[in-house]
């Protein structure tokens, strides 16, 4: 496949507001299964970024996902109405927390994969 096409498809997949979908699913149906879907989505995208060596797409994609989720949360889940549900956070505060934690996990997985490759290469020498 063309590398530009892969980058474009990854960016389009990152534009899905995973954080909003998880938070909205939790608020409307009362189940946390949507957070699992969010983790699976981010995991697949992170793995794809690592395999295709598109780390910059991972960073840009996380920003795009946060922005799309942020605007949808402001529109659909006003903080005043839902702050009681997500205590001690507001919906936006929870989104920021989710974004930071998922980004840290993705960066840590990149570092682990690179460390394994380095140790494997040094063992082969």
Tab-separated table of N, CA and C in Angstrom:
chain	number	residue	atom	x	y	z
A	1	UNK	N	0.829	-1.185	0.000
A	1	UNK	CA	0.000	0.000	0.000
A	1	UNK	C	0.874	1.249	0.000
A	2	UNK	N	0.341	2.291	-0.530
A	2	UNK	CA	1.042	3.566	-0.577
A	2	UNK	C	1.193	4.139	0.837
A	3	UNK	N	2.394	4.635	1.162
A	3	UNK	CA	2.637	5.165	2.507
A	3	UNK	C	1.773	6.380	2.812
A	4	UNK	N	1.531	7.219	1.815
A	4	UNK	CA	0.681	8.397	2.040
A	4	UNK	C	-0.760	7.978	2.327
A	5	UNK	N	-1.207	6.938	1.663
A	5	UNK	CA	-2.562	6.437	1.901
A	5	UNK	C	-2.686	5.879	3.320
A	6	UNK	N	-1.675	5.155	3.769
A	6	UNK	CA	-1.691	4.611	5.126
A	6	UNK	C	-1.725	5.745	6.147
A	7	UNK	N	-0.914	6.764	5.944
A	7	UNK	CA	-0.900	7.906	6.862
A	7	UNK	C	-2.266	8.591	6.882
A	8	UNK	N	-2.849	8.774	5.711
A	8	UNK	CA	-4.158	9.422	5.622
A	8	UNK	C	-5.233	8.600	6.333
A	9	UNK	N	-5.231	7.292	6.103
A	9	UNK	CA	-6.227	6.435	6.750
A	9	UNK	C	-6.050	6.408	8.271
A	10	UNK	N	-4.805	6.433	8.723
A	10	UNK	CA	-4.563	6.478	10.167
A	10	UNK	C	-5.074	7.783	10.760
A	11	UNK	N	-4.813	8.896	10.081
A	11	UNK	CA	-5.316	10.182	10.584
A	11	UNK	C	-6.833	10.212	10.600
A	12	UNK	N	-7.452	9.640	9.579
A	12	UNK	CA	-8.915	9.599	9.548
A	12	UNK	C	-9.452	8.734	10.694
A	13	UNK	N	-8.775	7.629	10.984
A	13	UNK	CA	-9.209	6.772	12.092
A	13	UNK	C	-9.021	7.472	13.435
A	14	UNK	N	-7.984	8.292	13.548
A	14	UNK	CA	-7.763	9.032	14.785
A	14	UNK	C	-8.778	10.162	14.954
A	15	UNK	N	-9.396	10.614	13.874
A	15	UNK	CA	-10.386	11.689	13.981
A	15	UNK	C	-11.680	11.219	14.644
A	16	UNK	N	-11.840	9.920	14.784
A	16	UNK	CA	-13.000	9.402	15.501
A	16	UNK	C	-12.882	9.861	16.951
A	17	UNK	N	-13.912	10.437	17.498
A	17	UNK	CA	-13.828	10.948	18.883
A	17	UNK	C	-13.974	9.835	19.915
A	18	UNK	N	-12.923	9.037	20.076
A	18	UNK	CA	-12.976	7.880	20.975
A	18	UNK	C	-13.320	8.292	22.407
A	19	UNK	N	-12.716	9.348	22.886
A	19	UNK	CA	-12.990	9.804	24.247
A	19	UNK	C	-14.440	10.191	24.432
A	20	UNK	N	-14.978	10.933	23.478
A	20	UNK	CA	-16.385	11.339	23.559
A	20	UNK	C	-17.298	10.123	23.532
A	21	UNK	N	-17.027	9.187	22.638
A	21	UNK	CA	-17.884	8.009	22.535
A	21	UNK	C	-17.880	7.208	23.835
A	22	UNK	N	-16.714	7.104	24.465
A	22	UNK	CA	-16.624	6.374	25.727
A	22	UNK	C	-17.372	7.110	26.841
A	23	UNK	N	-17.137	8.401	26.951
A	23	UNK	CA	-17.777	9.186	28.011
A	23	UNK	C	-19.281	9.276	27.785
A	24	UNK	N	-19.694	9.484	26.556
A	24	UNK	CA	-21.123	9.561	26.246
A	24	UNK	C	-21.800	8.212	26.495
A	25	UNK	N	-21.141	7.127	26.102
A	25	UNK	CA	-21.697	5.805	26.352
A	25	UNK	C	-21.852	5.524	27.835
A	26	UNK	N	-20.871	5.954	28.607
A	26	UNK	CA	-20.945	5.784	30.065
A	26	UNK	C	-22.090	6.609	30.633
A	27	UNK	N	-22.233	7.841	30.174
A	27	UNK	CA	-23.258	8.733	30.715
A	27	UNK	C	-24.665	8.306	30.312
A	28	UNK	N	-24.847	7.861	29.087
A	28	UNK	CA	-26.199	7.558	28.610
A	28	UNK	C	-26.658	6.147	28.937
A	29	UNK	N	-25.738	5.176	28.912
A	29	UNK	CA	-26.156	3.797	29.166
A	29	UNK	C	-25.662	3.257	30.497
A	30	UNK	N	-24.774	3.981	31.149
A	30	UNK	CA	-24.304	3.565	32.463
A	30	UNK	C	-23.367	2.377	32.455
A	31	UNK	N	-22.796	2.067	31.307
A	31	UNK	CA	-21.868	0.949	31.218
A	31	UNK	C	-20.476	1.442	30.832
A	32	UNK	N	-19.471	0.748	31.297
A	32	UNK	CA	-18.101	1.163	31.020
A	32	UNK	C	-17.506	0.411	29.841
A	33	UNK	N	-18.308	-0.360	29.110
A	33	UNK	CA	-17.806	-1.144	27.988
A	33	UNK	C	-17.254	-0.243	26.876
A	34	UNK	N	-17.760	0.975	26.782
A	34	UNK	CA	-17.300	1.891	25.738
A	34	UNK	C	-15.856	2.329	25.976
A	35	UNK	N	-15.419	2.335	27.235
A	35	UNK	CA	-14.014	2.621	27.515
A	35	UNK	C	-13.139	1.493	26.967
A	36	UNK	N	-13.639	0.275	27.019
A	36	UNK	CA	-12.923	-0.858	26.436
A	36	UNK	C	-12.786	-0.727	24.938
A	37	UNK	N	-13.865	-0.291	24.285
A	37	UNK	CA	-13.794	-0.056	22.842
A	37	UNK	C	-12.786	1.035	22.517
A	38	UNK	N	-12.737	2.055	23.351
A	38	UNK	CA	-11.771	3.139	23.149
A	38	UNK	C	-10.343	2.597	23.270
A	39	UNK	N	-10.099	1.780	24.280
A	39	UNK	CA	-8.769	1.211	24.469
A	39	UNK	C	-8.385	0.330	23.291
A	40	UNK	N	-9.314	-0.473	22.801
A	40	UNK	CA	-9.046	-1.329	21.646
A	40	UNK	C	-8.733	-0.483	20.416
A	41	UNK	N	-9.520	0.566	20.194
A	41	UNK	CA	-9.277	1.442	19.041
A	41	UNK	C	-7.920	2.108	19.097
A	42	UNK	N	-7.589	2.673	20.259
A	42	UNK	CA	-6.279	3.305	20.406
A	42	UNK	C	-5.153	2.280	20.310
A	43	UNK	N	-5.384	1.075	20.814
A	43	UNK	CA	-4.364	0.029	20.742
A	43	UNK	C	-4.066	-0.377	19.315
A	44	UNK	N	-5.099	-0.546	18.531
A	44	UNK	CA	-4.912	-0.914	17.118
A	44	UNK	C	-4.185	0.202	16.376
A	45	UNK	N	-4.590	1.441	16.619
A	45	UNK	CA	-3.928	2.559	15.944
A	45	UNK	C	-2.477	2.715	16.384
A	46	UNK	N	-2.210	2.509	17.656
A	46	UNK	CA	-0.837	2.603	18.160
A	46	UNK	C	0.018	1.505	17.540
A	47	UNK	N	-0.495	0.300	17.504
A	47	UNK	CA	0.250	-0.812	16.897
A	47	UNK	C	0.520	-0.544	15.429
A	48	UNK	N	-0.467	-0.033	14.717
A	48	UNK	CA	-0.285	0.290	13.309
A	48	UNK	C	0.780	1.373	13.135
A	49	UNK	N	0.781	2.370	14.008
A	49	UNK	CA	1.789	3.435	13.939
A	49	UNK	C	3.186	2.885	14.193
A	50	UNK	N	3.300	1.956	15.123
A	50	UNK	CA	4.608	1.365	15.417
A	50	UNK	C	5.089	0.516	14.248
A	51	UNK	N	4.206	-0.304	13.709
A	51	UNK	CA	4.590	-1.192	12.607
A	51	UNK	C	4.995	-0.405	11.372
A	52	UNK	N	4.263	0.673	11.079
A	52	UNK	CA	4.535	1.456	9.870
A	52	UNK	C	5.514	2.605	10.109
A	53	UNK	N	6.045	2.702	11.328
A	53	UNK	CA	7.015	3.747	11.691
A	53	UNK	C	6.442	5.152	11.481
A	54	UNK	N	5.203	5.339	11.882
A	54	UNK	CA	4.514	6.634	11.770
A	54	UNK	C	4.235	7.204	13.152
A	55	UNK	N	5.266	7.431	13.918
A	55	UNK	CA	5.101	7.918	15.282
A	55	UNK	C	4.513	9.331	15.291
A	56	UNK	N	4.888	10.146	14.328
A	56	UNK	CA	4.360	11.518	14.261
A	56	UNK	C	2.852	11.487	14.015
A	57	UNK	N	2.376	10.492	13.266
A	57	UNK	CA	0.940	10.343	13.032
A	57	UNK	C	0.240	10.009	14.346
A	58	UNK	N	0.887	9.214	15.184
A	58	UNK	CA	0.331	8.881	16.488
A	58	UNK	C	0.136	10.141	17.325
A	59	UNK	N	1.112	11.013	17.334
A	59	UNK	CA	1.034	12.248	18.122
A	59	UNK	C	-0.045	13.171	17.564
A	60	UNK	N	-0.014	13.383	16.262
A	60	UNK	CA	-1.010	14.247	15.625
A	60	UNK	C	-2.412	13.645	15.777
A	61	UNK	N	-2.511	12.328	15.636
A	61	UNK	CA	-3.794	11.655	15.763
A	61	UNK	C	-4.402	11.783	17.144
A	62	UNK	N	-3.571	11.690	18.176
A	62	UNK	CA	-4.080	11.875	19.538
A	62	UNK	C	-4.622	13.282	19.731
A	63	UNK	N	-3.952	14.247	19.159
A	63	UNK	CA	-4.426	15.633	19.248
A	63	UNK	C	-5.755	15.778	18.507
A	64	UNK	N	-5.858	15.198	17.316
A	64	UNK	CA	-7.104	15.270	16.550
A	64	UNK	C	-8.252	14.587	17.281
A	65	UNK	N	-7.979	13.435	17.872
A	65	UNK	CA	-9.023	12.733	18.617
A	65	UNK	C	-9.471	13.547	19.826
A	66	UNK	N	-8.517	14.166	20.518
A	66	UNK	CA	-8.878	15.000	21.666
A	66	UNK	C	-9.736	16.186	21.228
A	67	UNK	N	-9.333	16.856	20.156
A	67	UNK	CA	-10.067	18.046	19.705
A	67	UNK	C	-11.486	17.672	19.288
A	68	UNK	N	-11.629	16.589	18.522
A	68	UNK	CA	-12.976	16.197	18.092
A	68	UNK	C	-13.829	15.785	19.295
A	69	UNK	N	-13.239	15.080	20.243
A	69	UNK	CA	-13.974	14.689	21.447
A	69	UNK	C	-14.334	15.909	22.290
A	70	UNK	N	-13.406	16.844	22.400
A	70	UNK	CA	-13.620	18.047	23.211
A	70	UNK	C	-14.833	18.839	22.717
A	71	UNK	N	-14.889	19.071	21.404
A	71	UNK	CA	-15.995	19.867	20.880
A	71	UNK	C	-17.325	19.130	20.984
A	72	UNK	N	-17.313	17.829	20.814
A	72	UNK	CA	-18.562	17.083	20.972
A	72	UNK	C	-19.020	17.050	22.424
A	73	UNK	N	-18.090	16.934	23.346
A	73	UNK	CA	-18.462	16.949	24.765
A	73	UNK	C	-19.043	18.307	25.143
A	74	UNK	N	-18.421	19.380	24.664
A	74	UNK	CA	-18.961	20.704	24.970
A	74	UNK	C	-20.372	20.869	24.409
A	75	UNK	N	-20.626	20.255	23.270
A	75	UNK	CA	-21.932	20.397	22.624
A	75	UNK	C	-22.981	19.454	23.225
A	76	UNK	N	-22.595	18.228	23.495
A	76	UNK	CA	-23.577	17.212	23.898
A	76	UNK	C	-23.646	16.946	25.401
A	77	UNK	N	-22.530	17.138	26.117
A	77	UNK	CA	-22.511	16.857	27.555
A	77	UNK	C	-22.019	18.082	28.311
A	78	UNK	N	-22.852	19.092	28.463
A	78	UNK	CA	-22.397	20.283	29.192
A	78	UNK	C	-21.916	19.924	30.593
A	79	UNK	N	-20.841	20.545	31.004
A	79	UNK	CA	-20.205	20.219	32.281
A	79	UNK	C	-21.137	20.410	33.464
A	80	UNK	N	-21.985	21.428	33.396
A	80	UNK	CA	-22.858	21.709	34.535
A	80	UNK	C	-23.862	20.580	34.757
A	81	UNK	N	-24.381	20.028	33.675
A	81	UNK	CA	-25.406	19.012	33.798
A	81	UNK	C	-24.840	17.645	34.179
A	82	UNK	N	-23.604	17.357	33.770
A	82	UNK	CA	-23.046	16.023	33.970
A	82	UNK	C	-21.928	15.970	34.997
A	83	UNK	N	-21.630	17.068	35.656
A	83	UNK	CA	-20.522	17.055	36.613
A	83	UNK	C	-20.806	16.128	37.798
A	84	UNK	N	-22.055	15.926	38.130
A	84	UNK	CA	-22.404	15.021	39.231
A	84	UNK	C	-22.098	13.570	38.873
A	85	UNK	N	-22.185	13.215	37.597
A	85	UNK	CA	-22.010	11.827	37.180
A	85	UNK	C	-20.545	11.422	37.176
A	86	UNK	N	-19.672	12.313	36.774
A	86	UNK	CA	-18.260	11.992	36.625
A	86	UNK	C	-17.414	12.480	37.791
A	87	UNK	N	-17.999	12.618	38.961
A	87	UNK	CA	-17.262	13.132	40.118
A	87	UNK	C	-16.001	12.331	40.334
A	88	UNK	N	-14.909	12.920	40.626
A	88	UNK	CA	-14.607	14.310	40.945
A	88	UNK	C	-14.293	15.149	39.710
A	89	UNK	N	-14.562	14.621	38.519
A	89	UNK	CA	-14.250	15.332	37.285
A	89	UNK	C	-15.508	15.855	36.614
A	90	UNK	N	-15.301	16.784	35.710
A	90	UNK	CA	-16.342	17.166	34.761
A	90	UNK	C	-16.114	16.296	33.529
A	91	UNK	N	-17.041	16.264	32.573
A	91	UNK	CA	-16.785	15.490	31.362
A	91	UNK	C	-15.501	15.926	30.639
A	92	UNK	N	-15.235	17.228	30.610
A	92	UNK	CA	-14.016	17.716	29.955
A	92	UNK	C	-12.782	17.302	30.759
A	93	UNK	N	-12.857	17.384	32.064
A	93	UNK	CA	-11.741	16.967	32.909
A	93	UNK	C	-11.436	15.486	32.745
A	94	UNK	N	-12.494	14.663	32.641
A	94	UNK	CA	-12.303	13.237	32.415
A	94	UNK	C	-11.682	12.995	31.045
A	95	UNK	N	-12.105	13.748	30.045
A	95	UNK	CA	-11.518	13.620	28.711
A	95	UNK	C	-10.027	13.947	28.737
A	96	UNK	N	-9.653	15.004	29.429
A	96	UNK	CA	-8.234	15.369	29.532
A	96	UNK	C	-7.462	14.244	30.219
A	97	UNK	N	-8.003	13.700	31.295
A	97	UNK	CA	-7.345	12.601	31.998
A	97	UNK	C	-7.191	11.379	31.097
A	98	UNK	N	-8.252	11.008	30.402
A	98	UNK	CA	-8.209	9.858	29.496
A	98	UNK	C	-7.171	10.077	28.406
A	99	UNK	N	-7.137	11.268	27.841
A	99	UNK	CA	-6.197	11.570	26.768
A	99	UNK	C	-4.760	11.483	27.256
A	100	UNK	N	-4.484	12.053	28.409
A	100	UNK	CA	-3.120	12.026	28.950
A	100	UNK	C	-2.694	10.592	29.252
A	101	UNK	N	-3.545	9.820	29.901
A	101	UNK	CA	-3.196	8.441	30.247
A	101	UNK	C	-2.992	7.597	28.993
A	102	UNK	N	-3.875	7.717	28.018
A	102	UNK	CA	-3.724	6.919	26.797
A	102	UNK	C	-2.477	7.321	26.027
A	103	UNK	N	-2.158	8.601	26.017
A	103	UNK	CA	-0.952	9.058	25.326
A	103	UNK	C	0.302	8.521	26.028
A	104	UNK	N	0.315	8.540	27.349
A	104	UNK	CA	1.460	8.009	28.094
A	104	UNK	C	1.623	6.511	27.819
A	105	UNK	N	0.527	5.779	27.796
A	105	UNK	CA	0.591	4.343	27.515
A	105	UNK	C	1.106	4.094	26.104
A	106	UNK	N	0.658	4.883	25.134
A	106	UNK	CA	1.112	4.706	23.763
A	106	UNK	C	2.597	5.020	23.626
A	107	UNK	N	3.059	6.079	24.254
A	107	UNK	CA	4.482	6.427	24.199
A	107	UNK	C	5.308	5.351	24.896
A	108	UNK	N	4.815	4.841	26.022
A	108	UNK	CA	5.530	3.774	26.725
A	108	UNK	C	5.626	2.518	25.865
A	109	UNK	N	4.574	2.202	25.148
A	109	UNK	CA	4.625	1.018	24.280
A	109	UNK	C	5.615	1.216	23.139
A	110	UNK	N	5.726	2.425	22.629
A	110	UNK	CA	6.722	2.707	21.589
A	110	UNK	C	8.128	2.520	22.148
A	111	UNK	N	8.365	3.033	23.338
A	111	UNK	CA	9.687	2.908	23.961
A	111	UNK	C	10.014	1.437	24.220
A	112	UNK	N	9.049	0.663	24.675
A	112	UNK	CA	9.279	-0.759	24.934
A	112	UNK	C	9.609	-1.500	23.646
A	113	UNK	N	8.865	-1.224	22.580
A	113	UNK	CA	9.124	-1.888	21.300
A	113	UNK	C	10.507	-1.526	20.789
A	114	UNK	N	10.887	-0.258	20.873
A	114	UNK	CA	12.221	0.148	20.419
A	114	UNK	C	13.311	-0.484	21.276
A	115	UNK	N	13.084	-0.611	22.573
A	115	UNK	CA	14.080	-1.238	23.451
A	115	UNK	C	14.228	-2.719	23.117
A	116	UNK	N	13.128	-3.378	22.818
A	116	UNK	CA	13.200	-4.795	22.431
A	116	UNK	C	13.943	-4.973	21.121
A	117	UNK	N	13.683	-4.087	20.167
A	117	UNK	CA	14.388	-4.174	18.885
A	117	UNK	C	15.878	-3.953	19.076
A	118	UNK	N	16.223	-3.001	19.930
A	118	UNK	CA	17.635	-2.702	20.184
A	118	UNK	C	18.316	-3.878	20.864
A	119	UNK	N	17.654	-4.481	21.856
A	119	UNK	CA	18.257	-5.615	22.544
A	119	UNK	C	18.339	-6.836	21.639
A	120	UNK	N	17.364	-7.029	20.758
A	120	UNK	CA	17.402	-8.132	19.816
A	120	UNK	C	18.529	-7.941	18.813
A	121	UNK	N	18.701	-6.713	18.334
A	121	UNK	CA	19.775	-6.434	17.382
A	121	UNK	C	21.144	-6.595	18.015
A	122	UNK	N	21.300	-6.199	19.279
A	122	UNK	CA	22.595	-6.331	19.934
A	122	UNK	C	22.896	-7.790	20.275
A	123	UNK	N	21.846	-8.602	20.502
A	123	UNK	CA	22.051	-10.036	20.763
A	123	UNK	C	22.503	-10.768	19.515
A	124	UNK	N	22.063	-10.303	18.349
A	124	UNK	CA	22.409	-10.946	17.088
A	124	UNK	C	23.827	-10.645	16.632
A	125	UNK	N	24.408	-9.596	17.159
A	125	UNK	CA	25.750	-9.182	16.743
A	125	UNK	C	26.779	-10.049	17.341
